[in-house]
């Protein structure tokens, strides 16, 4: 499978379809012990340059994955300096795209975009029940940090320095 990742407007029909599938899957697989899944979609406007981007991965012209990047409030990095933060949101790969490097290609694209937009840190939150996602983030150099938001679906927060 040949994968091409492109920055697209976040209000395209294929983005809506991917995000609906993402939210449906998360709701259906959310750990019951953690309560009800909070079904929330980031507004498309937050994924508009220069404060964000949205990426879709295509395989043979079919949308098979996506992810967004948006500017959030500055933080403080491990050295005590101001951290210009961008947050990864809604990384999703369709069942047909899984195992083909789609998530890696989307993350590569989003991290490059963050660097181009001036990020010094890229952050994300996830749920520990998403074992493969957590492993991928850690393998990319993301390190667990204290919570930076109040996402009720999240159990783990990560940051990666942008060099």
Coordinates of N, CA, C and O in Angstrom, one line a residue:
X1 N 0.8 -1.2 0.0 CA 0.0 0.0 0.0 C 0.9 1.2 0.0 O 1.7 1.4 0.9
X2 N 0.7 2.1 -1.0 CA 1.4 3.3 -1.1 C 0.6 4.4 -0.4 O -0.6 4.6 -0.7
X3 N 1.2 5.1 0.6 CA 0.5 6.1 1.3 C 1.0 7.5 1.0 O 2.2 7.7 1.0
X4 N 0.1 8.4 0.8 CA 0.4 9.9 0.6 C -0.3 10.7 1.6 O -1.6 10.5 1.8
X5 N 0.4 11.5 2.4 CA -0.3 12.3 3.4 C -0.3 13.8 2.9 O 0.8 14.3 2.5
X6 N -1.4 14.4 3.0 CA -1.6 15.8 2.5 C -2.3 16.6 3.6 O -3.1 16.1 4.3
X7 N -1.8 17.9 3.7 CA -2.5 18.9 4.5 C -3.8 19.3 3.7 O -3.7 19.6 2.5
X8 N -4.9 19.2 4.4 CA -6.2 19.5 3.8 C -7.0 20.4 4.7 O -6.8 20.4 5.9
X9 N -8.1 21.1 4.2 CA -9.0 21.8 5.1 C -9.7 20.8 6.0 O -10.1 19.7 5.5
X10 N -9.9 21.1 7.2 CA -10.5 20.1 8.2 C -12.0 20.0 8.0 O -12.6 19.2 8.8
X11 N -12.6 20.7 7.1 CA -14.0 20.6 6.9 C -14.4 19.9 5.6 O -15.5 19.9 5.2
X12 N -13.5 19.1 5.1 CA -13.8 18.3 3.9 C -14.7 17.1 4.2 O -14.6 16.6 5.4
X13 N -15.5 16.6 3.3 CA -16.3 15.5 3.6 C -15.6 14.2 4.1 O -16.0 13.5 5.0
X14 N -14.4 14.0 3.5 CA -13.6 12.8 3.9 C -13.1 12.9 5.3 O -13.0 12.0 6.1
X15 N -12.8 14.2 5.7 CA -12.4 14.4 7.1 C -13.6 14.1 8.1 O -13.4 13.4 9.1
X16 N -14.8 14.6 7.7 CA -16.0 14.3 8.5 C -16.2 12.8 8.7 O -16.4 12.3 9.7
X17 N -16.0 12.1 7.6 CA -16.2 10.6 7.6 C -15.2 9.9 8.5 O -15.5 9.0 9.3
X18 N -13.9 10.4 8.3 CA -12.9 9.8 9.2 C -13.1 10.1 10.6 O -12.9 9.2 11.5
X19 N -13.4 11.3 11.0 CA -13.6 11.7 12.4 C -14.9 11.0 13.0 O -14.8 10.6 14.1
X20 N -15.9 10.8 12.2 CA -17.1 10.1 12.7 C -16.7 8.7 13.0 O -17.1 8.1 14.0
X21 N -15.9 8.0 12.1 CA -15.5 6.6 12.3 C -14.6 6.6 13.5 O -14.7 5.6 14.3
X22 N -13.7 7.5 13.7 CA -12.8 7.6 14.9 C -13.7 7.7 16.2 O -13.5 6.9 17.1
X23 N -14.6 8.6 16.2 CA -15.4 8.8 17.4 C -16.3 7.6 17.7 O -16.5 7.2 18.8
X24 N -16.8 7.0 16.6 CA -17.7 5.8 16.8 C -16.8 4.7 17.4 O -17.3 4.0 18.3
X25 N -15.6 4.5 16.9 CA -14.8 3.4 17.4 C -14.3 3.6 18.8 O -14.4 2.7 19.6
X26 N -13.9 4.8 19.1 CA -13.5 5.2 20.5 C -14.7 5.0 21.5 O -14.5 4.4 22.5
X27 N -15.9 5.4 21.1 CA -17.0 5.2 21.9 C -17.3 3.7 22.2 O -17.6 3.3 23.3
X28 N -17.2 2.9 21.1 CA -17.5 1.5 21.2 C -16.5 0.7 22.0 O -16.8 -0.3 22.6
X29 N -15.3 1.2 22.0 CA -14.2 0.4 22.6 C -13.7 1.1 23.9 O -12.7 0.6 24.5
X30 N -14.3 2.1 24.4 CA -13.8 2.9 25.6 C -14.0 2.0 26.8 O -15.1 1.3 27.0
X31 N -13.0 1.9 27.6 CA -13.1 1.0 28.8 C -14.3 1.4 29.7 O -14.4 2.5 30.2
X32 N -15.1 0.4 30.0 CA -16.3 0.6 30.8 C -16.0 1.1 32.2 O -16.7 1.9 32.8
X33 N -14.9 0.6 32.7 CA -14.5 1.0 34.1 C -14.1 2.5 34.2 O -14.1 3.1 35.3
X34 N -13.9 3.2 33.0 CA -13.6 4.6 33.0 C -14.8 5.5 32.8 O -14.7 6.7 32.7
X35 N -16.0 4.9 32.7 CA -17.2 5.6 32.6 C -17.6 5.8 31.1 O -17.1 5.1 30.2
X36 N -18.4 6.8 30.8 CA -18.9 7.0 29.5 C -17.8 7.8 28.7 O -17.2 8.7 29.2
X37 N -17.7 7.5 27.4 CA -16.8 8.3 26.5 C -17.4 9.6 26.3 O -18.6 9.8 26.0
X38 N -16.6 10.7 26.3 CA -17.0 12.0 26.0 C -16.8 12.3 24.6 O -15.6 12.5 24.1
X39 N -17.8 12.3 23.8 CA -17.7 12.4 22.3 C -17.5 13.9 21.9 O -18.5 14.6 22.0
X40 N -16.3 14.3 21.6 CA -16.0 15.7 21.3 C -15.1 15.8 20.2 O -14.1 15.1 20.1
X41 N -15.5 16.7 19.2 CA -14.6 16.9 18.0 C -14.1 18.3 18.1 O -14.8 19.3 18.4
X42 N -12.8 18.5 17.9 CA -12.1 19.8 17.8 C -12.7 20.6 16.6 O -12.8 20.0 15.5
X43 N -13.1 21.8 16.8 CA -13.6 22.6 15.7 C -12.5 22.7 14.5 O -11.3 22.9 14.8
X44 N -13.0 22.6 13.3 CA -12.2 22.6 12.1 C -11.3 23.9 12.1 O -10.1 23.8 11.6
X45 N -11.8 25.0 12.5 CA -11.1 26.3 12.5 C -9.8 26.2 13.2 O -8.8 26.9 12.9
X46 N -9.7 25.3 14.3 CA -8.4 25.2 15.1 C -7.3 24.5 14.3 O -6.2 24.5 14.8
X47 N -7.6 23.9 13.2 CA -6.6 23.2 12.3 C -6.3 24.1 11.1 O -6.0 23.5 10.0
X48 N -6.3 25.4 11.2 CA -6.0 26.3 10.1 C -4.7 27.0 10.3 O -4.5 27.6 11.4
X49 N -3.8 26.9 9.3 CA -2.5 27.7 9.5 C -2.8 29.2 9.7 O -3.8 29.7 9.2
X50 N -2.0 29.8 10.5 CA -0.7 29.4 11.1 C -0.9 28.8 12.5 O 0.1 28.6 13.2
X51 N -2.1 28.5 12.9 CA -2.3 27.9 14.3 C -2.6 26.4 14.3 O -2.9 25.9 15.3
X52 N -2.5 25.8 13.1 CA -2.7 24.4 13.0 C -2.8 23.9 11.6 O -2.8 24.7 10.7
X53 N -2.9 22.6 11.5 CA -3.1 21.9 10.2 C -3.9 20.6 10.4 O -3.9 20.1 11.6
X54 N -4.4 20.1 9.4 CA -5.1 18.8 9.4 C -4.5 18.0 8.3 O -4.4 18.5 7.1
X55 N -4.2 16.8 8.5 CA -3.6 15.9 7.5 C -4.5 14.7 7.3 O -5.1 14.1 8.2
X56 N -4.6 14.3 6.0 CA -5.3 13.0 5.7 C -4.3 12.2 4.9 O -3.6 12.7 4.0
X57 N -4.3 10.9 5.2 CA -3.5 9.9 4.5 C -4.4 9.2 3.5 O -5.5 8.8 3.8
X58 N -3.9 9.1 2.3 CA -4.6 8.5 1.2 C -3.8 7.3 0.7 O -2.6 7.4 0.5
X59 N -4.5 6.2 0.4 CA -3.9 5.0 -0.2 C -4.7 4.8 -1.5 O -5.9 4.5 -1.4
X60 N -4.1 4.9 -2.6 CA -4.8 4.7 -3.9 C -6.0 5.6 -4.0 O -7.1 5.2 -4.5
X61 N -5.9 6.8 -3.5 CA -6.9 7.8 -3.6 C -8.0 7.7 -2.6 O -8.9 8.5 -2.5
X62 N -7.9 6.7 -1.7 CA -8.9 6.5 -0.6 C -8.4 7.0 0.7 O -7.2 6.7 1.1
X63 N -9.1 7.8 1.4 CA -8.7 8.3 2.7 C -8.7 7.2 3.7 O -9.7 6.5 4.0
X64 N -7.5 6.9 4.3 CA -7.3 5.8 5.2 C -6.8 6.2 6.6 O -6.6 5.4 7.5
X65 N -6.6 7.5 6.8 CA -6.1 7.9 8.1 C -6.1 9.4 8.2 O -6.2 10.1 7.2
X66 N -6.0 9.9 9.4 CA -6.0 11.4 9.6 C -5.3 11.8 10.9 O -5.1 10.9 11.8
X67 N -5.2 13.0 11.1 CA -4.7 13.6 12.4 C -4.6 15.1 12.2 O -4.4 15.6 11.1
X68 N -4.8 15.8 13.3 CA -4.7 17.3 13.3 C -3.7 17.8 14.3 O -3.2 17.0 15.2
X69 N -3.3 19.0 14.1 CA -2.3 19.7 15.0 C -2.8 21.1 15.2 O -3.2 21.8 14.3
X70 N -2.9 21.5 16.5 CA -3.4 22.8 16.8 C -2.6 23.5 17.9 O -2.0 22.8 18.7
X71 N -2.5 24.8 17.8 CA -1.7 25.6 18.8 C -2.5 25.6 20.1 O -3.7 25.8 20.1
X72 N -1.8 25.4 21.2 CA -2.4 25.6 22.5 C -1.6 26.5 23.3 O -0.5 27.0 22.8
X73 N -2.0 26.9 24.5 CA -1.3 27.8 25.3 C 0.2 27.3 25.6 O 0.4 26.1 25.7
X74 N 1.1 28.3 25.6 CA 2.4 28.0 26.0 C 2.5 27.3 27.3 O 1.7 27.5 28.2
X75 N 3.6 26.5 27.4 CA 3.9 25.8 28.7 C 5.3 26.2 29.1 O 5.9 27.1 28.6
X76 N 5.8 25.3 30.0 CA 7.2 25.5 30.4 C 7.9 24.2 30.1 O 7.4 23.1 30.6
X77 N 9.0 24.2 29.4 CA 9.7 22.9 29.2 C 10.6 22.5 30.4 O 10.6 23.2 31.4
X78 N 11.3 21.4 30.2 CA 12.1 20.8 31.3 C 13.2 21.7 31.8 O 13.7 21.6 32.9
X79 N 13.6 22.7 30.9 CA 14.7 23.6 31.4 C 14.1 24.9 32.0 O 14.9 25.7 32.4
X80 N 12.8 25.0 32.0 CA 12.2 26.2 32.6 C 11.9 27.3 31.6 O 11.5 28.3 31.9
X81 N 12.2 27.0 30.3 CA 12.0 27.9 29.2 C 10.5 27.8 28.7 O 9.9 26.8 28.9
X82 N 10.1 28.9 28.1 CA 8.8 28.9 27.5 C 8.7 27.8 26.4 O 9.6 27.7 25.6
X83 N 7.7 27.0 26.4 CA 7.5 26.0 25.5 C 6.3 26.3 24.5 O 5.2 26.4 25.0
X84 N 6.6 26.6 23.3 CA 5.6 26.9 22.3 C 5.0 25.6 21.9 O 5.6 24.8 21.2
X85 N 3.7 25.3 22.3 CA 3.1 24.0 22.2 C 2.1 23.9 21.1 O 1.2 24.8 21.0
X86 N 2.2 22.8 20.4 CA 1.1 22.4 19.4 C 0.7 21.0 19.9 O 1.5 20.2 20.3
X87 N -0.6 20.8 19.8 CA -1.2 19.5 20.3 C -1.7 18.7 19.1 O -2.4 19.1 18.2
X88 N -1.3 17.4 19.1 CA -1.8 16.4 18.2 C -3.2 16.0 18.6 O -3.4 15.7 19.8
X89 N -4.2 15.9 17.7 CA -5.5 15.5 18.0 C -6.0 14.6 16.9 O -5.7 14.7 15.7
X90 N -6.9 13.6 17.3 CA -7.7 12.8 16.4 C -6.9 12.0 15.4 O -7.2 11.9 14.2
X91 N -5.8 11.4 15.9 CA -5.0 10.5 15.0 C -5.8 9.2 14.9 O -6.2 8.6 15.9
X92 N -6.1 8.8 13.6 CA -7.0 7.7 13.4 C -6.6 7.0 12.1 O -6.3 7.7 11.1
X93 N -6.6 5.7 12.1 CA -6.4 4.9 10.9 C -7.5 3.9 10.7 O -7.9 3.3 11.7
X94 N -8.1 3.9 9.5 CA -9.2 3.0 9.2 C -8.7 1.5 9.3 O -7.5 1.3 9.2
X95 N -9.6 0.6 9.6 CA -9.2 -0.8 9.6 C -8.4 -1.3 8.4 O -7.4 -2.0 8.5
X96 N -8.8 -0.8 7.2 CA -8.1 -1.2 6.0 C -6.7 -0.6 5.9 O -5.8 -1.1 5.2
X97 N -6.4 0.5 6.6 CA -5.1 1.1 6.5 C -4.2 0.7 7.6 O -3.0 1.0 7.6
X98 N -4.7 -0.1 8.6 CA -3.8 -0.5 9.7 C -2.7 -1.5 9.3 O -2.9 -2.3 8.5
X99 N -1.6 -1.3 10.0 CA -0.4 -2.1 9.7 C 0.4 -1.8 8.5 O 1.3 -2.5 8.1
X100 N 0.0 -0.6 7.9 CA 0.7 -0.2 6.6 C 1.6 1.1 6.8 O 2.0 1.7 5.9
X101 N 1.8 1.5 8.1 CA 2.6 2.7 8.4 C 1.8 4.0 8.2 O 2.5 5.0 8.2
X102 N 0.5 3.9 8.2 CA -0.3 5.1 8.0 C -0.1 6.1 9.2 O 0.1 7.3 9.0
X103 N -0.2 5.5 10.4 CA -0.1 6.4 11.6 C 1.3 7.0 11.7 O 1.4 8.2 12.0
X104 N 2.3 6.3 11.3 CA 3.6 6.8 11.3 C 3.7 8.0 10.3 O 4.3 9.0 10.6
X105 N 3.2 7.8 9.1 CA 3.2 8.8 8.1 C 2.5 10.1 8.5 O 2.9 11.2 8.2
X106 N 1.3 9.9 9.1 CA 0.5 11.0 9.6 C 1.3 11.8 10.7 O 1.4 13.0 10.7
X107 N 1.9 11.0 11.6 CA 2.7 11.7 12.7 C 3.9 12.4 12.1 O 4.2 13.5 12.6
X108 N 4.6 11.8 11.2 CA 5.7 12.5 10.5 C 5.3 13.8 10.0 O 6.0 14.8 10.1
X109 N 4.2 13.8 9.3 CA 3.6 15.0 8.6 C 3.3 16.1 9.7 O 3.6 17.2 9.5
X110 N 2.6 15.6 10.8 CA 2.2 16.6 11.8 C 3.4 17.2 12.5 O 3.4 18.4 12.8
X111 N 4.4 16.3 12.8 CA 5.6 16.8 13.5 C 6.4 17.8 12.7 O 6.8 18.8 13.2
X112 N 6.5 17.5 11.4 CA 7.1 18.5 10.4 C 6.4 19.8 10.4 O 6.9 20.9 10.4
X113 N 5.0 19.7 10.3 CA 4.2 20.9 10.3 C 4.4 21.7 11.6 O 4.5 23.0 11.6
X114 N 4.4 21.0 12.7 CA 4.6 21.7 14.0 C 6.0 22.5 14.0 O 6.0 23.6 14.4
X115 N 7.0 21.8 13.6 CA 8.3 22.5 13.5 C 8.3 23.7 12.6 O 8.8 24.8 12.9
X116 N 7.6 23.6 11.4 CA 7.5 24.7 10.5 C 6.7 25.8 11.1 O 6.9 27.0 10.7
X117 N 5.7 25.5 12.0 CA 4.9 26.6 12.6 C 5.5 27.2 13.8 O 4.9 28.0 14.5
X118 N 6.7 26.7 14.2 CA 7.4 27.3 15.3 C 7.3 26.6 16.7 O 7.6 27.1 17.7
X119 N 6.8 25.4 16.7 CA 6.6 24.6 17.9 C 8.0 24.3 18.5 O 9.0 24.0 17.8
X120 N 8.1 24.4 19.8 CA 9.2 23.8 20.5 C 8.9 22.5 21.3 O 9.8 21.8 21.7
X121 N 7.6 22.3 21.4 CA 7.1 21.1 22.0 C 5.8 20.6 21.3 O 5.0 21.5 21.0
X122 N 5.7 19.3 21.1 CA 4.4 18.8 20.5 C 3.9 17.9 21.6 O 4.6 17.0 22.2
X123 N 2.6 18.1 22.0 CA 2.0 17.3 23.1 C 0.8 16.6 22.5 O 0.3 16.9 21.5
X124 N 0.4 15.6 23.3 CA -0.8 14.9 23.0 C -1.3 14.2 24.2 O -0.6 14.0 25.2
X125 N -2.6 13.8 24.2 CA -3.1 12.9 25.2 C -3.7 11.7 24.6 O -4.0 11.7 23.4
X126 N -3.8 10.6 25.4 CA -4.3 9.4 24.9 C -4.9 8.6 26.0 O -4.8 9.1 27.2
X127 N -5.4 7.4 25.8 CA -5.9 6.6 26.8 C -5.0 5.3 26.9 O -4.6 4.8 25.8
X128 N -4.6 4.9 28.1 CA -3.7 3.8 28.2 C -4.3 2.5 27.6 O -3.5 1.6 27.3
X129 N -5.6 2.4 27.4 CA -6.2 1.3 26.7 C -5.8 1.1 25.3 O -5.9 0.1 24.7
X130 N -5.3 2.2 24.7 CA -4.8 2.2 23.3 C -3.3 1.9 23.3 O -2.4 2.7 23.1
X131 N -3.0 0.6 23.6 CA -1.7 0.1 23.8 C -0.8 0.4 22.6 O 0.4 0.9 22.8
X132 N -1.2 0.1 21.4 CA -0.4 0.3 20.2 C -0.1 1.8 20.0 O 1.0 2.2 19.7
X133 N -1.1 2.7 20.3 CA -0.8 4.1 20.1 C 0.2 4.6 21.1 O 1.1 5.3 20.7
X134 N 0.1 4.2 22.4 CA 1.1 4.6 23.4 C 2.5 4.1 23.0 O 3.4 4.9 23.1
X135 N 2.6 2.9 22.5 CA 3.9 2.3 22.1 C 4.4 3.1 21.0 O 5.7 3.4 20.9
X136 N 3.6 3.5 20.0 CA 4.1 4.3 18.9 C 4.6 5.6 19.3 O 5.7 6.1 18.9
X137 N 3.8 6.3 20.2 CA 4.2 7.6 20.6 C 5.6 7.5 21.4 O 6.5 8.3 21.1
X138 N 5.7 6.6 22.3 CA 7.0 6.4 23.0 C 8.1 6.1 22.1 O 9.2 6.6 22.2
X139 N 7.9 5.3 21.0 CA 9.0 4.9 20.1 C 9.4 6.2 19.3 O 10.5 6.2 18.8
X140 N 8.6 7.2 19.2 CA 8.9 8.4 18.5 C 9.6 9.4 19.4 O 9.8 10.5 18.9
X141 N 9.8 9.1 20.6 CA 10.4 10.0 21.5 C 9.5 10.8 22.4 O 10.0 11.7 23.1
X142 N 8.2 10.5 22.4 CA 7.3 11.2 23.3 C 7.5 10.7 24.7 O 7.7 9.5 24.9
X143 N 7.5 11.6 25.7 CA 7.7 11.2 27.1 C 6.5 11.6 27.9 O 5.9 12.7 27.6
X144 N 6.1 10.8 28.8 CA 4.9 11.1 29.7 C 5.2 12.4 30.5 O 6.3 12.6 31.0
X145 N 4.1 13.2 30.5 CA 4.2 14.4 31.3 C 2.9 14.5 32.2 O 2.0 13.8 32.0
X146 N 2.9 15.5 33.0 CA 1.7 15.8 33.8 C 0.6 16.3 32.9 O 0.9 16.8 31.8
X147 N -0.6 16.0 33.3 CA -1.8 16.4 32.4 C -1.7 17.9 32.1 O -1.4 18.7 33.0
X148 N -1.9 18.3 30.9 CA -1.9 19.7 30.4 C -3.3 20.1 30.0 O -3.5 21.2 29.6
X149 N -4.3 19.2 30.1 CA -5.7 19.6 29.9 C -6.6 18.7 30.7 O -6.1 17.9 31.5
X150 N -7.9 18.9 30.6 CA -8.8 18.2 31.5 C -9.7 17.2 30.6 O -10.8 17.0 30.9
X151 N -9.1 16.6 29.6 CA -9.8 15.7 28.7 C -10.2 14.5 29.6 O -9.4 13.7 30.1
X152 N -11.5 14.3 29.7 CA -12.0 13.2 30.5 C -11.8 11.8 29.9 O -11.9 10.8 30.6
X153 N -11.4 11.7 28.6 CA -11.1 10.4 28.0 C -9.7 10.0 28.1 O -9.3 8.9 27.9
X154 N -8.8 10.9 28.5 CA -7.4 10.7 28.6 C -6.9 10.1 29.9 O -7.5 10.5 31.0
X155 N -5.9 9.2 29.8 CA -5.3 8.7 31.0 C -3.8 8.9 30.9 O -3.1 8.6 31.9
X156 N -3.3 9.4 29.8 CA -1.8 9.6 29.6 C -1.6 10.8 28.8 O -2.3 11.1 27.8
X157 N -0.6 11.6 29.2 CA -0.3 12.9 28.4 C 1.2 12.7 28.1 O 2.0 12.3 28.9
X158 N 1.5 13.2 26.9 CA 2.9 13.1 26.3 C 3.4 14.4 25.7 O 2.6 15.2 25.3
X159 N 4.7 14.5 25.7 CA 5.4 15.7 25.1 C 6.6 15.2 24.4 O 7.3 14.3 24.9
X160 N 6.9 15.8 23.2 CA 8.1 15.6 22.5 C 8.7 16.9 22.2 O 8.0 17.8 21.6
X161 N 10.0 17.1 22.4 CA 10.7 18.4 22.1 C 10.9 18.4 20.6 O 11.2 17.4 19.9
X162 N 10.7 19.6 20.0 CA 11.0 19.9 18.6 C 12.3 20.5 18.5 O 12.5 21.6 19.2
X163 N 13.2 20.0 17.8 CA 14.5 20.5 17.7 C 14.8 21.2 16.4 O 14.2 20.9 15.4

